């Protein structure tokens, strides 16, 4: 019952955030279980052999991944940005974004790998991710926004004004959309709380009845 009371006592915006984060994390977990077959991409020359070797090395256990990333930081940034630019399949882009997000989440300083590569090549580290905000797939949009936020908050490089304006305007638009969907989310949350409360009450009644039955016998 305390869990229900705690949930009911949370501010509306906290409930929204918890629900959204939970769904995103669940989707990310499912996506991690479906590794892409990278071979057809290099065979069709959609990606280079260099990028294929890199993503194959990164798409292994955490220890091997960390070692390769430490030894080849520039190549890793290059490969990820190339993949986002040349791959169009939603499922593969989802997987790439989860890989990037996991790497950054494990070590915040890794954002500098992307920034330093972009500075060295005089390229935009923001463009590949900001472009994904226009996709139709909700998971891709949310994960791209999440990565942009980490690059901006955890890195030392400032986002160019034009990119920052675009990103803030996009966030504003999402908040506007969220207001209309918020009522639905709150109704579903309320129903969930009611069901949890009913279940707990029913369990309590069964416990009392079982106890009474044992006494009578």
Short mmCIF file of C-alpha atoms in Angstrom, two decimals:
data_model
loop_
_atom_site.label_atom_id
_atom_site.label_comp_id
_atom_site.label_asym_id
_atom_site.label_seq_id
_atom_site.Cartn_x
_atom_site.Cartn_y
_atom_site.Cartn_z
CA UNK A 1 0.00 0.00 0.00
CA UNK A 2 2.90 2.35 0.72
CA UNK A 3 4.06 2.01 -2.91
CA UNK A 4 0.65 3.15 -4.11
CA UNK A 5 0.61 6.06 -1.67
CA UNK A 6 4.13 7.08 -2.70
CA UNK A 7 3.13 7.03 -6.37
CA UNK A 8 -0.06 8.99 -5.73
CA UNK A 9 1.85 11.61 -3.74
CA UNK A 10 4.32 12.32 -6.54
CA UNK A 11 3.88 15.52 -8.57
CA UNK A 12 2.30 15.02 -11.98
CA UNK A 13 5.51 15.86 -13.83
CA UNK A 14 7.43 13.23 -11.84
CA UNK A 15 4.85 10.57 -12.72
CA UNK A 16 5.15 11.52 -16.39
CA UNK A 17 8.94 11.32 -16.26
CA UNK A 18 9.01 7.95 -14.47
CA UNK A 19 6.54 6.43 -16.92
CA UNK A 20 8.36 7.75 -19.99
CA UNK A 21 11.79 6.69 -18.71
CA UNK A 22 10.53 3.22 -17.82
CA UNK A 23 9.11 2.67 -21.31
CA UNK A 24 12.31 3.95 -22.96
CA UNK A 25 14.50 1.70 -20.81
CA UNK A 26 12.33 -1.31 -21.54
CA UNK A 27 12.54 -0.67 -25.27
CA UNK A 28 16.30 -0.19 -25.05
CA UNK A 29 16.62 -3.52 -23.26
CA UNK A 30 14.67 -5.27 -26.01
CA UNK A 31 16.77 -3.61 -28.70
CA UNK A 32 20.03 -4.73 -27.05
CA UNK A 33 18.91 -8.32 -27.48
CA UNK A 34 18.61 -7.95 -31.27
CA UNK A 35 22.09 -7.31 -32.60
CA UNK A 36 22.20 -6.33 -36.28
CA UNK A 37 24.04 -8.47 -38.77
CA UNK A 38 26.70 -6.01 -39.90
CA UNK A 39 28.08 -8.20 -42.70
CA UNK A 40 25.42 -7.30 -45.33
CA UNK A 41 26.10 -3.61 -44.76
CA UNK A 42 29.76 -3.92 -45.68
CA UNK A 43 29.05 -6.42 -48.47
CA UNK A 44 26.66 -3.96 -50.09
CA UNK A 45 29.23 -1.18 -49.54
CA UNK A 46 26.75 0.75 -47.43
CA UNK A 47 29.50 1.05 -44.82
CA UNK A 48 33.26 0.78 -45.21
CA UNK A 49 35.37 -2.15 -44.13
CA UNK A 50 36.97 0.15 -41.56
CA UNK A 51 33.61 1.00 -40.01
CA UNK A 52 32.57 -2.64 -40.11
CA UNK A 53 35.69 -3.71 -38.21
CA UNK A 54 35.13 -0.98 -35.65
CA UNK A 55 31.45 -1.61 -34.94
CA UNK A 56 32.08 -5.36 -34.81
CA UNK A 57 34.78 -4.79 -32.19
CA UNK A 58 32.51 -2.51 -30.17
CA UNK A 59 29.56 -4.88 -30.40
CA UNK A 60 31.11 -7.34 -27.95
CA UNK A 61 31.39 -7.74 -24.19
CA UNK A 62 31.96 -4.65 -22.04
CA UNK A 63 35.62 -5.40 -21.31
CA UNK A 64 36.60 -5.83 -24.97
CA UNK A 65 34.48 -2.84 -25.90
CA UNK A 66 36.14 -0.58 -23.33
CA UNK A 67 39.62 -1.66 -24.41
CA UNK A 68 38.94 -1.04 -28.09
CA UNK A 69 37.35 2.31 -27.31
CA UNK A 70 40.37 3.34 -25.24
CA UNK A 71 42.80 2.36 -28.00
CA UNK A 72 40.78 3.75 -30.94
CA UNK A 73 38.69 6.70 -29.70
CA UNK A 74 38.78 8.68 -32.94
CA UNK A 75 37.83 5.70 -35.07
CA UNK A 76 34.91 4.89 -32.77
CA UNK A 77 33.49 8.39 -33.05
CA UNK A 78 34.01 8.35 -36.81
CA UNK A 79 32.28 4.99 -37.19
CA UNK A 80 29.26 5.91 -35.10
CA UNK A 81 28.73 9.17 -36.98
CA UNK A 82 29.22 7.42 -40.33
CA UNK A 83 26.71 4.73 -39.41
CA UNK A 84 24.10 7.31 -38.45
CA UNK A 85 24.64 9.04 -41.78
CA UNK A 86 24.62 5.98 -44.04
CA UNK A 87 22.22 3.53 -42.41
CA UNK A 88 18.50 4.09 -42.92
CA UNK A 89 16.84 1.05 -41.33
CA UNK A 90 15.01 2.05 -38.14
CA UNK A 91 15.96 -1.07 -36.18
CA UNK A 92 19.66 -0.60 -36.91
CA UNK A 93 19.62 3.10 -36.05
CA UNK A 94 17.86 2.23 -32.79
CA UNK A 95 20.64 -0.21 -31.96
CA UNK A 96 23.39 2.29 -32.82
CA UNK A 97 21.82 4.95 -30.60
CA UNK A 98 21.52 2.49 -27.71
CA UNK A 99 25.20 1.59 -28.14
CA UNK A 100 26.21 5.26 -28.06
CA UNK A 101 23.99 6.04 -25.09
CA UNK A 102 25.33 3.06 -23.14
CA UNK A 103 28.93 4.09 -23.80
CA UNK A 104 28.28 7.63 -22.60
CA UNK A 105 26.27 6.48 -19.60
CA UNK A 106 29.12 4.23 -18.45
CA UNK A 107 31.65 7.08 -18.61
CA UNK A 108 30.62 10.71 -19.05
CA UNK A 109 34.10 11.74 -20.20
CA UNK A 110 33.53 9.76 -23.39
CA UNK A 111 31.52 12.64 -24.80
CA UNK A 112 34.88 14.26 -25.49
CA UNK A 113 35.68 11.46 -27.92
CA UNK A 114 32.94 12.78 -30.19
CA UNK A 115 33.74 16.44 -29.61
CA UNK A 116 37.47 16.03 -30.23
CA UNK A 117 36.88 14.05 -33.40
CA UNK A 118 34.46 16.67 -34.72
CA UNK A 119 36.87 19.52 -33.93
CA UNK A 120 39.76 17.71 -35.58
CA UNK A 121 37.72 17.04 -38.72
CA UNK A 122 35.98 20.43 -38.58
CA UNK A 123 32.63 18.67 -38.68
CA UNK A 124 29.46 19.07 -36.65
CA UNK A 125 28.98 16.50 -33.93
CA UNK A 126 25.40 17.71 -33.49
CA UNK A 127 24.02 17.42 -37.03
CA UNK A 128 23.77 13.59 -37.24
CA UNK A 129 21.74 13.48 -34.02
CA UNK A 130 19.64 16.59 -34.62
CA UNK A 131 18.64 15.25 -38.03
CA UNK A 132 17.21 12.18 -36.31
CA UNK A 133 14.74 14.37 -34.41
CA UNK A 134 12.72 14.57 -37.63
CA UNK A 135 12.28 10.79 -37.89
CA UNK A 136 8.89 9.15 -37.45
CA UNK A 137 10.12 6.47 -35.06
CA UNK A 138 9.49 7.64 -31.50
CA UNK A 139 12.32 5.63 -29.95
CA UNK A 140 14.88 7.04 -32.39
CA UNK A 141 13.68 10.58 -31.70
CA UNK A 142 13.82 10.17 -27.92
CA UNK A 143 17.22 8.48 -27.92
CA UNK A 144 18.71 11.04 -30.30
CA UNK A 145 17.47 13.82 -28.01
CA UNK A 146 18.92 11.99 -25.02
CA UNK A 147 22.36 11.72 -26.66
CA UNK A 148 22.28 15.39 -27.70
CA UNK A 149 21.52 16.34 -24.12
CA UNK A 150 24.47 14.33 -22.83
CA UNK A 151 26.85 15.75 -25.43
CA UNK A 152 25.73 19.25 -24.46
CA UNK A 153 25.72 18.83 -20.67
CA UNK A 154 28.71 16.55 -20.16
CA UNK A 155 31.01 18.01 -22.80
CA UNK A 156 33.17 21.12 -22.77
CA UNK A 157 32.15 22.33 -26.22
CA UNK A 158 29.25 24.73 -26.66
CA UNK A 159 26.50 23.96 -29.14
CA UNK A 160 26.40 26.45 -32.05
CA UNK A 161 23.60 29.00 -31.74
CA UNK A 162 21.72 27.72 -34.77
CA UNK A 163 21.77 24.13 -33.49
CA UNK A 164 20.89 25.26 -29.97
CA UNK A 165 17.92 27.27 -31.27
CA UNK A 166 16.70 24.28 -33.29
CA UNK A 167 17.06 21.93 -30.32
CA UNK A 168 15.32 24.25 -27.86
CA UNK A 169 12.49 24.88 -30.31
CA UNK A 170 12.12 21.13 -30.76
CA UNK A 171 11.98 20.64 -26.99
CA UNK A 172 9.35 23.37 -26.74
CA UNK A 173 7.24 21.64 -29.39
CA UNK A 174 7.53 18.33 -27.53
CA UNK A 175 6.35 19.95 -24.31
CA UNK A 176 3.33 21.32 -26.15
CA UNK A 177 2.47 17.86 -27.44
CA UNK A 178 3.07 16.37 -23.99
CA UNK A 179 0.39 18.58 -22.45
CA UNK A 180 -2.32 16.99 -24.61
CA UNK A 181 -1.13 13.44 -23.90
CA UNK A 182 -0.54 14.06 -20.21
CA UNK A 183 -4.21 13.65 -19.28
CA UNK A 184 -4.27 10.19 -20.84
CA UNK A 185 -1.12 9.21 -18.94
CA UNK A 186 -2.54 10.46 -15.66
CA UNK A 187 -5.78 8.52 -16.20
CA UNK A 188 -3.81 5.34 -16.90
CA UNK A 189 -1.65 5.97 -13.84
CA UNK A 190 -4.74 6.48 -11.67
CA UNK A 191 -6.26 3.23 -12.95
CA UNK A 192 -3.02 1.43 -12.19
CA UNK A 193 -3.04 2.76 -8.64
CA UNK A 194 -6.68 1.72 -8.18
CA UNK A 195 -5.96 -1.78 -9.46
CA UNK A 196 -2.96 -2.08 -7.15
CA UNK A 197 -5.05 -0.93 -4.20
CA UNK A 198 -7.85 -3.40 -5.05
CA UNK A 199 -5.34 -6.21 -5.36
CA UNK A 200 -3.83 -5.41 -1.97
CA UNK A 201 -7.27 -5.24 -0.34
CA UNK A 202 -8.28 -8.53 -1.94
CA UNK A 203 -5.06 -10.15 -0.70
CA UNK A 204 -5.74 -8.83 2.80
CA UNK A 205 -9.28 -10.26 2.76
CA UNK A 206 -7.99 -13.66 1.65
CA UNK A 207 -5.40 -13.61 4.42
CA UNK A 208 -8.08 -12.86 7.04
CA UNK A 209 -10.41 -15.56 5.70
CA UNK A 210 -7.64 -18.15 5.63
CA UNK A 211 -6.70 -17.26 9.19
CA UNK A 212 -10.32 -17.57 10.32
CA UNK A 213 -10.69 -20.91 8.53
CA UNK A 214 -7.63 -22.31 10.28
CA UNK A 215 -9.02 -21.25 13.67
CA UNK A 216 -12.38 -22.90 12.99
CA UNK A 217 -10.71 -26.14 11.98
#
